[in-house]
Amino acid sequence: MMRYSLSILFFALVSLPQSFAIGGPTCLSFTSTQYAIATESNPATIWIDSSDWPGVHRAALDLQNDLEKVTGKRPSILNITLSSNSPTISDLNRQTGSRSSSSSIPIIIGTLGRSNLINLAQQSSTNLKPKLTAIQGKWEAGVSEVIKNPISGVTAAYVIVGADKRGTIYGIYDFLEQAGVSPWYWWADVPYKPHSKIYALPNASCSHGSPSVKYRGIFLNDEQPALTDWVIEKFSNGTSASRPPFNRFFYSKVFELLLRLKANYLWPTMWNSAFGVDDPLNQFTADYYGIVMSTSHQEPMLRSSPVEWYQFGSGQWNWDHNRENLTKFWTDGVKRGSPYESVYTLGMRGTGDLPLDESGNIDLLQRVVAGQREIITSVFNKNASEVPQVWCLYKEVQGYYERGMRVPDDVTLLWTDDNWGNIRRLPTAEERSRSGGSGVYYHFDYVGDPRDYKWGNSHSLSKFHHQLELAKNYGADRIWIVNVGDLKPHEISIDFFMTYAWNTTLWTKNDLDKYRKQWALREFGSDSLASGIADIVKRYSLLNIRAKPELINSTMYSLTSYREAEGVMKEWDTLVAQSTEVTKKLSSDYYAAYFQLVHWPVIAGRTTQAMYIDAGYNQLQSRYFEVSAGGPQAFSWTAAANVGWLRLSQTSGNIQDASSGQRVSMSVDWSAVAAGSAPTGVVTLKASSGQSTTVTLVANRTTVPSEYHGFVESEGLVSIQTEHYSRSTAVGGVSWEVLPDYGRNLSAVSPAIQVDSRWQAGAGPLLEYDFYSFNSKGGNITVTVYSAPTMNTYPGHPITYAIAVDGGAPITVQPMPADATNGNLPAAWKGFVAEEIVRTVTTHAANPGKHTLKLYATEVGFVTEKIVIETAAGATQYSYLGPWESVIV
């Protein structure tokens, strides 16, 4: 799937943008400014100090190689050597020569405290010095902009300086992204976008401070068979081994992708591989690139488990019975990783990603962590608090924590989702003060209950943006790590995850369309097609989030109610048609990338859905009928209504064989039906074979007062998309907010995130929905609220909402039951996450007439997308998505 070519791709682009980078400011232009970086006659020039980090030098080579592919001319690199004690301008001039005759400005690259070239610039330039002072000591911060007179004798330069090595590296890759190089150029065959000229914009800065999240990374997990088989094919060099070749050549591609995405952290493959053993240069290579290595929730002390334990361990995987051998095993792991930038995973789970024991022996685990801390102190010869460590509270381990187990404050607490994108826990006020902070382990891929999901991109940007926004606001921002399975099906989700982790302030819930468009523009280069591609990506994500492809069956979408199955297929068919149209307009050079990133997910999603719906198809019954043959005999037919107000889309036709059929739609001329009446119409169908049948339709013309505005009942139901409220009332500055494109239908609503806010029933932010009913169930109605399967994230304060009708007392409802014992999820959870919805039902007094439904916030984090009011018993037919939204007058 992933191709790699050194050829330079030139093709026609429509409406070329000024820059291709996603988010943030723009500092490059492809039209002339006073600062030329590369022109047709002058290739770019790169200055870098020989004393800088090896990883910065490597990234500078990427800059050289990529700019050659973009501009068609190979830049020169000046590898400058200056004295570390007293670098001088004369030393620099001897190596760079005169710049007075050059029409272009150099790109100067360096790291504070490491590059003698930057040290010289800091001493000699009054323009540069304050900018460098501003980033001094700030994690991964950097300066990236045109600086006038950065060094004596240099009129101007495009300066990329990092506070540390990754700060510099990110500046290099941001420059390349702006120039037209996608981070996915190798992994998704995205072509380089050629420009013979590149200029820097005056008075523009692409400098950046420290990222919103300190450690941002991916977990390559459940990698068999797709990723494993591909790695064997591409990286084994024809050799055989007992394990797949997850070696430095493979990981170099992963490390580079992470850096281009501004990520810095990796949990490597684990099921049949051992990062530190399969290639002895893996850890060195990670550090060389600038990637911080760690291991997953079940692999303590930077050792692959169980693979390495089976190979090098001795005795039981049991601390109390085999402490000496486990201590040696873990000590060797810490020693092996000690020269490199790493985060050490603490704790101990059983082999095979299972609980250590069924009883959850907290005392045992406390002893394990204490022993691991002693090892870290011994190897590093300093207090363990000075070495980064993480404790992942996955599954039953969260249960240990809730029952009282604790680790030292300097250890990062890594909270997890439920494996289905719903964060299980957020830090309390007390936990937010811990020096080690906390983070989130999230999933785009999972093998486990209620069903494995690995096929395709079946998650929503809107949902995981909201979940991660909650995490950031509650201070869980030390580590964000996401399980990406084989990596390949999840490109746009990984891309946004890292983009958001880099700068959470840049991307609100209302900016996701903007992100998708910028992503489409960066990957496919066409301004005129970007909006359409972005919409396709958004809509196939919405269709896939309704149910994971692995969970679809032939009766999931109703074949008889609300024309649901038909409507779903129409959405998919429209999407396939639109995506196919893009393939016709897009340059052929982009087809491979477009097929991988957009078109294949669309056509595969449609094919899967059609396969199941076709398998269970039946005759639909909803204001139309179908005429078809019961055997091979052809016949003609006629249809006639007995009343003038009943209209037919077709009154005659011919059926050729059993495989053909004709659909006749019935509609009502409401002007011919008296208000308040409910006449019955009959359609008689006659076949040329002599057979006949009838279809009956009741036209119930209800009316509401002329001054009324709101939802109107139809056939015993009022169905509401929650963003269509009548009134919203804020409390203490907090109001309900619309989450665009969230969930299974149109959108959702949720109280604005204000940390630690909660309200008594009836006292919180309020949404009101006016509705008019014509029926009641003995003076009562039932209300079903469709909410997201949000977990109870705050101890002692489960996620709830309150609901009332008119002046009735608010009823408090808790959609997600409390966790079961030992950190296990509640029994109902499986059904909730499988359908991506929780339905809760309340009963309220309401006779026919005008009413107001009141929805009160009680806890931050509650999300709801649909409300269905039933006024007549049995009115709600089975459907997966719920009834269509009712009419608003």
mmCIF file of C-alpha atoms in Angstrom, residues 215 265-267 283 287 292-303 329-347 369 372-373 375-377 379-380 382-384 386-392 407 410-414 479:
data_model
loop_
_atom_site.group_PDB
_atom_site.id
_atom_site.type_symbol
_atom_site.label_atom_id
_atom_site.label_comp_id
_atom_site.label_asym_id
_atom_site.label_seq_id
_atom_site.Cartn_x
_atom_site.Cartn_y
_atom_site.Cartn_z
ATOM 1 C CA TYR A 215 4.121 13.538 25.785
ATOM 2 C CA TYR A 265 6.270 9.346 22.329
ATOM 3 C CA LEU A 266 5.845 5.678 21.378
ATOM 4 C CA TRP A 267 4.693 2.385 22.812
ATOM 5 C CA GLN A 283 16.439 2.243 21.200
ATOM 6 C CA ASP A 287 16.811 8.593 20.724
ATOM 7 C CA VAL A 292 10.772 9.217 23.858
ATOM 8 C CA MET A 293 10.300 5.470 24.319
ATOM 9 C CA SER A 294 8.071 3.753 26.822
ATOM 10 C CA THR A 295 6.135 0.498 27.041
ATOM 11 C CA SER A 296 2.465 -0.328 27.319
ATOM 12 C CA HIS A 297 0.309 -0.692 30.406
ATOM 13 C CA GLN A 298 1.251 -4.356 30.789
ATOM 14 C CA GLU A 299 5.018 -4.079 30.120
ATOM 15 C CA PRO A 300 6.868 -2.678 33.143
ATOM 16 C CA MET A 301 10.336 -1.208 33.218
ATOM 17 C CA LEU A 302 10.939 -0.843 29.468
ATOM 18 C CA ARG A 303 10.849 -4.581 28.801
ATOM 19 C CA PHE A 329 15.029 -8.839 34.588
ATOM 20 C CA TRP A 330 13.733 -5.328 35.242
ATOM 21 C CA THR A 331 17.158 -3.982 36.210
ATOM 22 C CA ASP A 332 18.520 -5.086 32.857
ATOM 23 C CA GLY A 333 15.666 -3.289 31.136
ATOM 24 C CA VAL A 334 16.321 -0.037 32.988
ATOM 25 C CA LYS A 335 20.065 -0.273 32.307
ATOM 26 C CA ARG A 336 19.424 -0.864 28.618
ATOM 27 C CA GLY A 337 17.199 2.198 28.402
ATOM 28 C CA SER A 338 19.158 4.475 30.735
ATOM 29 C CA PRO A 339 21.292 6.212 28.059
ATOM 30 C CA TYR A 340 18.145 7.274 26.222
ATOM 31 C CA GLU A 341 15.114 9.470 26.824
ATOM 32 C CA SER A 342 12.479 7.142 28.248
ATOM 33 C CA VAL A 343 9.396 6.962 30.460
ATOM 34 C CA TYR A 344 9.317 3.871 32.684
ATOM 35 C CA THR A 345 6.026 2.011 33.131
ATOM 36 C CA LEU A 346 5.405 0.859 36.724
ATOM 37 C CA GLY A 347 3.122 -1.830 38.101
ATOM 38 C CA VAL A 369 6.096 -0.549 42.669
ATOM 39 C CA GLN A 372 10.709 -0.996 40.798
ATOM 40 C CA ARG A 373 11.456 2.444 42.252
ATOM 41 C CA ILE A 375 15.751 -0.389 40.785
ATOM 42 C CA ILE A 376 15.405 3.014 39.099
ATOM 43 C CA THR A 377 17.197 4.744 41.969
ATOM 44 C CA VAL A 379 20.578 2.289 38.098
ATOM 45 C CA PHE A 380 20.433 6.077 37.726
ATOM 46 C CA LYS A 382 19.689 9.483 41.857
ATOM 47 C CA ASN A 383 16.271 9.793 43.405
ATOM 48 C CA ALA A 384 13.621 7.969 41.403
ATOM 49 C CA GLU A 386 13.951 12.639 38.889
ATOM 50 C CA VAL A 387 13.246 9.886 36.329
ATOM 51 C CA PRO A 388 9.964 9.999 34.328
ATOM 52 C CA GLN A 389 7.575 7.169 35.273
ATOM 53 C CA VAL A 390 3.982 6.304 34.477
ATOM 54 C CA TRP A 391 1.372 4.082 36.096
ATOM 55 C CA CYS A 392 -1.429 3.133 33.717
ATOM 56 C CA VAL A 407 2.020 5.592 43.939
ATOM 57 C CA ASP A 410 6.006 12.209 40.900
ATOM 58 C CA VAL A 411 4.611 9.218 38.961
ATOM 59 C CA THR A 412 2.206 10.161 36.166
ATOM 60 C CA LEU A 413 -1.277 8.624 36.559
ATOM 61 C CA LEU A 414 -2.409 7.464 33.129
ATOM 62 C CA ILE A 479 0.735 12.088 28.463
#
